[in-house]
C-alpha atoms as an extended CHARMM CRD file, in Angstrom:
* protein
*
       215  EXT
         1         1  UNK       CA              0.0000000000        0.0000000000        0.0000000000  PROA      1               0.0000000000
         2         2  UNK       CA              1.3910000000        3.4050000000       -0.9910000000  PROA      2               0.0000000000
         3         3  UNK       CA              1.8500000000        6.3660000000        1.3650000000  PROA      3               0.0000000000
         4         4  UNK       CA             -0.8830000000        8.1450000000       -0.5710000000  PROA      4               0.0000000000
         5         5  UNK       CA             -3.3420000000        5.3390000000        0.1120000000  PROA      5               0.0000000000
         6         6  UNK       CA             -2.3540000000        5.2710000000        3.7890000000  PROA      6               0.0000000000
         7         7  UNK       CA             -3.2430000000        8.9710000000        4.0060000000  PROA      7               0.0000000000
         8         8  UNK       CA             -6.6260000000        8.2180000000        2.4700000000  PROA      8               0.0000000000
         9         9  UNK       CA             -6.0170000000       10.2220000000       -0.6840000000  PROA      9               0.0000000000
        10        10  UNK       CA             -6.5900000000        9.0020000000       -4.2330000000  PROA      10              0.0000000000
        11        11  UNK       CA             -3.2740000000        8.7760000000       -6.1010000000  PROA      11              0.0000000000
        12        12  UNK       CA             -3.1700000000       10.6490000000       -9.4010000000  PROA      12              0.0000000000
        13        13  UNK       CA             -0.2220000000        9.7170000000      -11.6000000000  PROA      13              0.0000000000
        14        14  UNK       CA              0.8780000000       12.5470000000      -13.8820000000  PROA      14              0.0000000000
        15        15  UNK       CA              3.3890000000       12.1760000000      -16.7390000000  PROA      15              0.0000000000
        16        16  UNK       CA              5.0620000000       15.3290000000      -18.0460000000  PROA      16              0.0000000000
        17        17  UNK       CA              7.8480000000       16.6260000000      -20.2260000000  PROA      17              0.0000000000
        18        18  UNK       CA              9.2260000000       19.9460000000      -18.8800000000  PROA      18              0.0000000000
        19        19  UNK       CA              9.2830000000       21.2870000000      -22.4450000000  PROA      19              0.0000000000
        20        20  UNK       CA              5.5380000000       21.0140000000      -23.0290000000  PROA      20              0.0000000000
        21        21  UNK       CA              3.5400000000       24.2010000000      -22.3010000000  PROA      21              0.0000000000
        22        22  UNK       CA              0.2370000000       22.2940000000      -22.2820000000  PROA      22              0.0000000000
        23        23  UNK       CA              1.4700000000       19.7650000000      -19.7440000000  PROA      23              0.0000000000
        24        24  UNK       CA              2.6630000000       22.7080000000      -17.6670000000  PROA      24              0.0000000000
        25        25  UNK       CA             -0.7840000000       24.3190000000      -17.6160000000  PROA      25              0.0000000000
        26        26  UNK       CA             -2.4610000000       21.0020000000      -16.8140000000  PROA      26              0.0000000000
        27        27  UNK       CA              0.0030000000       20.3860000000      -13.9950000000  PROA      27              0.0000000000
        28        28  UNK       CA             -0.8450000000       23.7510000000      -12.4110000000  PROA      28              0.0000000000
        29        29  UNK       CA             -4.5160000000       22.8110000000      -12.6400000000  PROA      29              0.0000000000
        30        30  UNK       CA             -3.7690000000       19.5060000000      -10.8840000000  PROA      30              0.0000000000
        31        31  UNK       CA             -2.1580000000       21.4070000000       -8.0150000000  PROA      31              0.0000000000
        32        32  UNK       CA             -5.4000000000       23.3480000000       -7.7090000000  PROA      32              0.0000000000
        33        33  UNK       CA             -7.3700000000       20.0830000000       -7.7430000000  PROA      33              0.0000000000
        34        34  UNK       CA             -5.2650000000       18.8370000000       -4.8130000000  PROA      34              0.0000000000
        35        35  UNK       CA             -6.6490000000       21.7340000000       -2.7600000000  PROA      35              0.0000000000
        36        36  UNK       CA            -10.3180000000       20.9370000000       -3.3970000000  PROA      36              0.0000000000
        37        37  UNK       CA            -10.4330000000       17.1720000000       -3.9120000000  PROA      37              0.0000000000
        38        38  UNK       CA             -8.9750000000       14.3420000000       -1.8350000000  PROA      38              0.0000000000
        39        39  UNK       CA             -6.2300000000       13.5000000000       -4.3170000000  PROA      39              0.0000000000
        40        40  UNK       CA             -2.4520000000       13.5390000000       -4.3360000000  PROA      40              0.0000000000
        41        41  UNK       CA             -0.3540000000       13.8740000000       -7.4830000000  PROA      41              0.0000000000
        42        42  UNK       CA              2.5450000000       11.5320000000       -8.1360000000  PROA      42              0.0000000000
        43        43  UNK       CA              4.8990000000       12.9680000000      -10.7680000000  PROA      43              0.0000000000
        44        44  UNK       CA              6.5070000000       10.9450000000      -13.5600000000  PROA      44              0.0000000000
        45        45  UNK       CA              8.5480000000       11.8580000000      -16.6030000000  PROA      45              0.0000000000
        46        46  UNK       CA              7.7830000000       11.1730000000      -20.2150000000  PROA      46              0.0000000000
        47        47  UNK       CA              9.5670000000       12.5960000000      -23.2310000000  PROA      47              0.0000000000
        48        48  UNK       CA              8.3750000000       14.2370000000      -26.4220000000  PROA      48              0.0000000000
        49        49  UNK       CA             11.8460000000       13.5220000000      -27.8150000000  PROA      49              0.0000000000
        50        50  UNK       CA             11.3110000000        9.8000000000      -27.2260000000  PROA      50              0.0000000000
        51        51  UNK       CA              7.7650000000        9.9730000000      -28.5840000000  PROA      51              0.0000000000
        52        52  UNK       CA              8.9320000000       11.5990000000      -31.8270000000  PROA      52              0.0000000000
        53        53  UNK       CA             12.4060000000       10.1490000000      -32.2770000000  PROA      53              0.0000000000
        54        54  UNK       CA             11.3650000000        7.9200000000      -35.1980000000  PROA      54              0.0000000000
        55        55  UNK       CA              9.4600000000       10.6380000000      -37.0480000000  PROA      55              0.0000000000
        56        56  UNK       CA             11.6070000000       13.7480000000      -36.7030000000  PROA      56              0.0000000000
        57        57  UNK       CA             11.9460000000       13.9790000000      -40.4890000000  PROA      57              0.0000000000
        58        58  UNK       CA              8.1810000000       14.3870000000      -40.7450000000  PROA      58              0.0000000000
        59        59  UNK       CA              8.0520000000       17.3650000000      -38.3800000000  PROA      59              0.0000000000
        60        60  UNK       CA              8.4510000000       21.0790000000      -39.1980000000  PROA      60              0.0000000000
        61        61  UNK       CA             11.9870000000       22.3640000000      -38.7230000000  PROA      61              0.0000000000
        62        62  UNK       CA             11.2450000000       24.2410000000      -35.4880000000  PROA      62              0.0000000000
        63        63  UNK       CA              9.9250000000       21.0360000000      -33.9120000000  PROA      63              0.0000000000
        64        64  UNK       CA             12.8620000000       19.0080000000      -35.1750000000  PROA      64              0.0000000000
        65        65  UNK       CA             15.1800000000       21.3840000000      -33.3750000000  PROA      65              0.0000000000
        66        66  UNK       CA             13.1130000000       21.3720000000      -30.1820000000  PROA      66              0.0000000000
        67        67  UNK       CA             12.5960000000       17.6040000000      -30.0580000000  PROA      67              0.0000000000
        68        68  UNK       CA             16.0070000000       16.5700000000      -31.3110000000  PROA      68              0.0000000000
        69        69  UNK       CA             19.1240000000       16.4370000000      -29.1010000000  PROA      69              0.0000000000
        70        70  UNK       CA             18.1680000000       19.6530000000      -27.2580000000  PROA      70              0.0000000000
        71        71  UNK       CA             14.8530000000       18.1350000000      -26.2340000000  PROA      71              0.0000000000
        72        72  UNK       CA             16.5040000000       15.5300000000      -24.0350000000  PROA      72              0.0000000000
        73        73  UNK       CA             18.3060000000       17.9280000000      -21.6840000000  PROA      73              0.0000000000
        74        74  UNK       CA             15.6190000000       19.0210000000      -19.1670000000  PROA      74              0.0000000000
        75        75  UNK       CA             13.9480000000       15.6450000000      -18.7650000000  PROA      75              0.0000000000
        76        76  UNK       CA             17.2930000000       13.8580000000      -18.3960000000  PROA      76              0.0000000000
        77        77  UNK       CA             18.2270000000       16.1900000000      -15.5490000000  PROA      77              0.0000000000
        78        78  UNK       CA             14.8770000000       15.5860000000      -13.8440000000  PROA      78              0.0000000000
        79        79  UNK       CA             15.3800000000       11.8190000000      -14.0810000000  PROA      79              0.0000000000
        80        80  UNK       CA             18.9040000000       12.0820000000      -12.6980000000  PROA      80              0.0000000000
        81        81  UNK       CA             17.6810000000       14.1690000000       -9.7630000000  PROA      81              0.0000000000
        82        82  UNK       CA             14.8800000000       11.6860000000       -9.1330000000  PROA      82              0.0000000000
        83        83  UNK       CA             17.2700000000        8.7500000000       -9.1460000000  PROA      83              0.0000000000
        84        84  UNK       CA             19.7180000000       10.4190000000       -6.8000000000  PROA      84              0.0000000000
        85        85  UNK       CA             17.3820000000       12.2620000000       -4.4270000000  PROA      85              0.0000000000
        86        86  UNK       CA             14.0810000000       10.3930000000       -4.5540000000  PROA      86              0.0000000000
        87        87  UNK       CA             10.6350000000       10.8100000000       -6.0760000000  PROA      87              0.0000000000
        88        88  UNK       CA              9.7800000000       13.7570000000       -3.8380000000  PROA      88              0.0000000000
        89        89  UNK       CA             12.1510000000       16.0090000000       -5.7950000000  PROA      89              0.0000000000
        90        90  UNK       CA             10.4540000000       15.3460000000       -9.1530000000  PROA      90              0.0000000000
        91        91  UNK       CA              7.4720000000       17.6650000000       -8.8210000000  PROA      91              0.0000000000
        92        92  UNK       CA              9.5130000000       20.3750000000       -7.1120000000  PROA      92              0.0000000000
        93        93  UNK       CA             12.1060000000       20.4540000000       -9.8840000000  PROA      93              0.0000000000
        94        94  UNK       CA              9.3500000000       20.4310000000      -12.4860000000  PROA      94              0.0000000000
        95        95  UNK       CA              7.8400000000       23.5190000000      -10.8610000000  PROA      95              0.0000000000
        96        96  UNK       CA             11.1660000000       25.3520000000      -10.8530000000  PROA      96              0.0000000000
        97        97  UNK       CA             11.8460000000       24.4350000000      -14.4810000000  PROA      97              0.0000000000
        98        98  UNK       CA              8.3410000000       25.1430000000      -15.7200000000  PROA      98              0.0000000000
        99        99  UNK       CA              8.1230000000       28.5250000000      -14.0290000000  PROA      99              0.0000000000
       100       100  UNK       CA             11.2720000000       29.6580000000      -15.8080000000  PROA      100             0.0000000000
       101       101  UNK       CA             10.6570000000       27.9350000000      -19.1510000000  PROA      101             0.0000000000
       102       102  UNK       CA              6.9970000000       28.8670000000      -19.5470000000  PROA      102             0.0000000000
       103       103  UNK       CA              5.8420000000       31.5950000000      -17.1400000000  PROA      103             0.0000000000
       104       104  UNK       CA              9.0190000000       33.6410000000      -17.4800000000  PROA      104             0.0000000000
       105       105  UNK       CA              9.5430000000       32.7170000000      -21.1400000000  PROA      105             0.0000000000
       106       106  UNK       CA             13.2150000000       31.9090000000      -20.7360000000  PROA      106             0.0000000000
       107       107  UNK       CA             13.1210000000       28.6460000000      -22.6620000000  PROA      107             0.0000000000
       108       108  UNK       CA             14.8110000000       25.3670000000      -21.7890000000  PROA      108             0.0000000000
       109       109  UNK       CA             18.3930000000       26.6130000000      -21.7530000000  PROA      109             0.0000000000
       110       110  UNK       CA             21.2420000000       25.1760000000      -19.7310000000  PROA      110             0.0000000000
       111       111  UNK       CA             21.2380000000       28.3770000000      -17.6850000000  PROA      111             0.0000000000
       112       112  UNK       CA             17.5840000000       27.8410000000      -16.8110000000  PROA      112             0.0000000000
       113       113  UNK       CA             18.2120000000       24.2370000000      -15.7670000000  PROA      113             0.0000000000
       114       114  UNK       CA             21.0930000000       25.4260000000      -13.5800000000  PROA      114             0.0000000000
       115       115  UNK       CA             18.8620000000       28.0880000000      -11.9920000000  PROA      115             0.0000000000
       116       116  UNK       CA             16.1720000000       25.4980000000      -11.2310000000  PROA      116             0.0000000000
       117       117  UNK       CA             18.6810000000       23.1830000000       -9.5760000000  PROA      117             0.0000000000
       118       118  UNK       CA             20.0970000000       26.0310000000       -7.5030000000  PROA      118             0.0000000000
       119       119  UNK       CA             16.6060000000       27.0810000000       -6.3470000000  PROA      119             0.0000000000
       120       120  UNK       CA             16.2160000000       23.6550000000       -4.7170000000  PROA      120             0.0000000000
       121       121  UNK       CA             19.8070000000       23.5220000000       -3.4530000000  PROA      121             0.0000000000
       122       122  UNK       CA             20.4340000000       20.5200000000       -5.6920000000  PROA      122             0.0000000000
       123       123  UNK       CA             24.0200000000       19.8910000000       -6.8290000000  PROA      123             0.0000000000
       124       124  UNK       CA             25.0620000000       21.8840000000       -9.8860000000  PROA      124             0.0000000000
       125       125  UNK       CA             26.7720000000       18.7190000000      -11.1270000000  PROA      125             0.0000000000
       126       126  UNK       CA             23.3410000000       17.3580000000      -12.0770000000  PROA      126             0.0000000000
       127       127  UNK       CA             23.4640000000       19.6340000000      -15.1260000000  PROA      127             0.0000000000
       128       128  UNK       CA             26.0050000000       17.2660000000      -16.6630000000  PROA      128             0.0000000000
       129       129  UNK       CA             23.2400000000       14.6860000000      -17.0770000000  PROA      129             0.0000000000
       130       130  UNK       CA             21.6570000000       16.9040000000      -19.7380000000  PROA      130             0.0000000000
       131       131  UNK       CA             24.1470000000       15.3240000000      -22.1600000000  PROA      131             0.0000000000
       132       132  UNK       CA             24.3260000000       11.8920000000      -20.5440000000  PROA      132             0.0000000000
       133       133  UNK       CA             22.4100000000        8.7550000000      -21.4760000000  PROA      133             0.0000000000
       134       134  UNK       CA             23.1400000000        7.1220000000      -18.1060000000  PROA      134             0.0000000000
       135       135  UNK       CA             19.4990000000        7.1570000000      -17.0380000000  PROA      135             0.0000000000
       136       136  UNK       CA             17.8870000000        6.9180000000      -20.4610000000  PROA      136             0.0000000000
       137       137  UNK       CA             16.7010000000        3.3880000000      -19.7360000000  PROA      137             0.0000000000
       138       138  UNK       CA             14.8630000000        4.6850000000      -16.6640000000  PROA      138             0.0000000000
       139       139  UNK       CA             13.4800000000        7.6030000000      -18.6820000000  PROA      139             0.0000000000
       140       140  UNK       CA             12.2000000000        5.3240000000      -21.4340000000  PROA      140             0.0000000000
       141       141  UNK       CA             10.6160000000        2.9490000000      -18.9230000000  PROA      141             0.0000000000
       142       142  UNK       CA              8.7500000000        5.8290000000      -17.2600000000  PROA      142             0.0000000000
       143       143  UNK       CA              7.7250000000        7.2100000000      -20.6520000000  PROA      143             0.0000000000
       144       144  UNK       CA              6.4300000000        3.8450000000      -21.8030000000  PROA      144             0.0000000000
       145       145  UNK       CA              4.5360000000        3.2990000000      -18.5620000000  PROA      145             0.0000000000
       146       146  UNK       CA              2.5750000000        6.4740000000      -19.2140000000  PROA      146             0.0000000000
       147       147  UNK       CA              2.1040000000        6.2540000000      -22.9660000000  PROA      147             0.0000000000
       148       148  UNK       CA              1.1150000000        2.5770000000      -22.8970000000  PROA      148             0.0000000000
       149       149  UNK       CA             -1.9170000000        3.5490000000      -20.8280000000  PROA      149             0.0000000000
       150       150  UNK       CA             -3.3050000000        5.8520000000      -23.5160000000  PROA      150             0.0000000000
       151       151  UNK       CA             -1.7130000000        4.8780000000      -26.8400000000  PROA      151             0.0000000000
       152       152  UNK       CA              0.8830000000        6.2990000000      -29.2040000000  PROA      152             0.0000000000
       153       153  UNK       CA             -1.3380000000        8.9590000000      -30.8040000000  PROA      153             0.0000000000
       154       154  UNK       CA             -1.1960000000       11.3850000000      -27.8860000000  PROA      154             0.0000000000
       155       155  UNK       CA              1.4630000000       13.5020000000      -26.2420000000  PROA      155             0.0000000000
       156       156  UNK       CA              1.9810000000       14.9750000000      -22.8140000000  PROA      156             0.0000000000
       157       157  UNK       CA              0.4590000000       15.1800000000      -20.2400000000  PROA      157             0.0000000000
       158       158  UNK       CA             -0.8990000000       11.7530000000      -19.3920000000  PROA      158             0.0000000000
       159       159  UNK       CA             -2.9830000000       11.3080000000      -16.2420000000  PROA      159             0.0000000000
       160       160  UNK       CA             -3.9410000000        8.0020000000      -14.6370000000  PROA      160             0.0000000000
       161       161  UNK       CA             -6.2390000000        7.5290000000      -11.6460000000  PROA      161             0.0000000000
       162       162  UNK       CA             -7.8310000000        4.4300000000      -10.0880000000  PROA      162             0.0000000000
       163       163  UNK       CA            -11.3760000000        3.9250000000      -11.3290000000  PROA      163             0.0000000000
       164       164  UNK       CA            -14.3900000000        2.8470000000       -9.3020000000  PROA      164             0.0000000000
       165       165  UNK       CA            -13.9020000000       -0.7670000000      -10.4000000000  PROA      165             0.0000000000
       166       166  UNK       CA            -10.2160000000       -0.7660000000       -9.4990000000  PROA      166             0.0000000000
       167       167  UNK       CA             -9.0140000000       -0.4700000000      -13.0870000000  PROA      167             0.0000000000
       168       168  UNK       CA             -7.0040000000        2.5960000000      -14.0420000000  PROA      168             0.0000000000
       169       169  UNK       CA             -8.7100000000        5.4450000000      -15.8660000000  PROA      169             0.0000000000
       170       170  UNK       CA             -6.0180000000        7.0520000000      -18.0260000000  PROA      170             0.0000000000
       171       171  UNK       CA             -6.2420000000        9.9230000000      -20.4730000000  PROA      171             0.0000000000
       172       172  UNK       CA             -4.2780000000       12.5990000000      -22.3130000000  PROA      172             0.0000000000
       173       173  UNK       CA             -4.8650000000       16.1460000000      -21.1050000000  PROA      173             0.0000000000
       174       174  UNK       CA             -7.0590000000       17.9560000000      -20.4640000000  PROA      174             0.0000000000
       175       175  UNK       CA             -5.4940000000       20.8140000000      -22.4140000000  PROA      175             0.0000000000
       176       176  UNK       CA             -6.6830000000       23.9900000000      -20.7320000000  PROA      176             0.0000000000
       177       177  UNK       CA             -5.4330000000       27.5680000000      -20.4700000000  PROA      177             0.0000000000
       178       178  UNK       CA             -5.4470000000       29.3700000000      -18.1590000000  PROA      178             0.0000000000
       179       179  UNK       CA             -5.4640000000       26.7670000000      -15.3960000000  PROA      179             0.0000000000
       180       180  UNK       CA             -8.8140000000       26.8090000000      -13.5400000000  PROA      180             0.0000000000
       181       181  UNK       CA             -8.7330000000       27.5370000000       -9.8300000000  PROA      181             0.0000000000
       182       182  UNK       CA            -10.9230000000       26.7110000000       -6.8520000000  PROA      182             0.0000000000
       183       183  UNK       CA            -14.2830000000       25.1810000000       -7.6060000000  PROA      183             0.0000000000
       184       184  UNK       CA            -13.7140000000       25.6260000000      -11.3420000000  PROA      184             0.0000000000
       185       185  UNK       CA            -10.7270000000       23.3080000000      -11.0190000000  PROA      185             0.0000000000
       186       186  UNK       CA            -12.8630000000       20.8220000000       -9.0870000000  PROA      186             0.0000000000
       187       187  UNK       CA            -15.6540000000       20.8680000000      -11.6820000000  PROA      187             0.0000000000
       188       188  UNK       CA            -13.2150000000       20.2380000000      -14.5150000000  PROA      188             0.0000000000
       189       189  UNK       CA            -11.6870000000       17.3380000000      -12.5610000000  PROA      189             0.0000000000
       190       190  UNK       CA            -15.0670000000       15.7710000000      -11.8240000000  PROA      190             0.0000000000
       191       191  UNK       CA            -16.1900000000       16.1580000000      -15.4210000000  PROA      191             0.0000000000
       192       192  UNK       CA            -12.9500000000       14.8370000000      -16.8850000000  PROA      192             0.0000000000
       193       193  UNK       CA            -13.1360000000       11.7220000000      -14.7290000000  PROA      193             0.0000000000
       194       194  UNK       CA            -16.7780000000       11.1900000000      -15.6900000000  PROA      194             0.0000000000
       195       195  UNK       CA            -16.0160000000       11.4330000000      -19.3970000000  PROA      195             0.0000000000
       196       196  UNK       CA            -12.7750000000        9.4310000000      -19.2960000000  PROA      196             0.0000000000
       197       197  UNK       CA            -14.3420000000        6.5800000000      -17.3220000000  PROA      197             0.0000000000
       198       198  UNK       CA            -17.2660000000        6.1900000000      -19.7470000000  PROA      198             0.0000000000
       199       199  UNK       CA            -16.9100000000        2.8490000000      -21.5910000000  PROA      199             0.0000000000
       200       200  UNK       CA            -16.1070000000        3.3800000000      -25.2550000000  PROA      200             0.0000000000
       201       201  UNK       CA            -15.1580000000        7.0330000000      -24.8980000000  PROA      201             0.0000000000
       202       202  UNK       CA            -11.8690000000        8.0380000000      -26.4970000000  PROA      202             0.0000000000
       203       203  UNK       CA            -11.8280000000       11.6760000000      -27.6530000000  PROA      203             0.0000000000
       204       204  UNK       CA            -13.2450000000       15.1470000000      -27.1590000000  PROA      204             0.0000000000
       205       205  UNK       CA            -11.7610000000       18.2560000000      -28.7640000000  PROA      205             0.0000000000
       206       206  UNK       CA            -12.5480000000       21.7730000000      -29.9410000000  PROA      206             0.0000000000
       207       207  UNK       CA            -10.6920000000       24.5830000000      -31.6870000000  PROA      207             0.0000000000
       208       208  UNK       CA             -8.7110000000       26.9080000000      -29.4270000000  PROA      208             0.0000000000
       209       209  UNK       CA            -10.0350000000       30.4500000000      -29.7100000000  PROA      209             0.0000000000
       210       210  UNK       CA             -7.7980000000       32.2280000000      -27.1890000000  PROA      210             0.0000000000
       211       211  UNK       CA             -4.0500000000       32.6220000000      -26.9170000000  PROA      211             0.0000000000
       212       212  UNK       CA             -2.3600000000       30.4610000000      -24.2570000000  PROA      212             0.0000000000
       213       213  UNK       CA             -1.9440000000       32.0760000000      -20.8580000000  PROA      213             0.0000000000
       214       214  UNK       CA              0.7070000000       30.8630000000      -18.4330000000  PROA      214             0.0000000000
       215       215  UNK       CA             -0.2510000000       33.1910000000      -15.5820000000  PROA      215             0.0000000000
């Protein structure tokens, strides 16, 4: 039995890539959900670079650059920190990275990764793992654990939560901006679970009419 279950909270597994702005917004929503529903988020890494590594030639140039070698750096550092300092550091480092990459618009530079590590008093030496494949097997295993729950035709984030019958309810998204707060966050959570747990349901989507907001 997990610590989350001992505390009586429903575990919500959340897979993210620090590069993804949509995963970032959804993750901030999940932190709001924690305040108004009896759930606790468990953070896991996945990788858009891994997801797209066999189809880079099919992507526009700007995505090839983002998801090529440069796309591995932030998530590799998160995995290294997780392996060396435990799961509890994963969400904290994600917050430090995401705030700088997305809210502050600094991008996923080496300087930003170094700033995020310093903010948590984590060793600066962890930055070296941005170019190391030492933990790539762990990264790929975590990625596959998330993506196998929803299929190869989605991206990040992936969320998985125990269903009423004990089977996992897993889904991509929801993609939402800005992140709802308070009871609005709770209503979106309740509705998402209702839709995702409906037998036979697999997609809902509409055209975005507003520019993304990371505030």
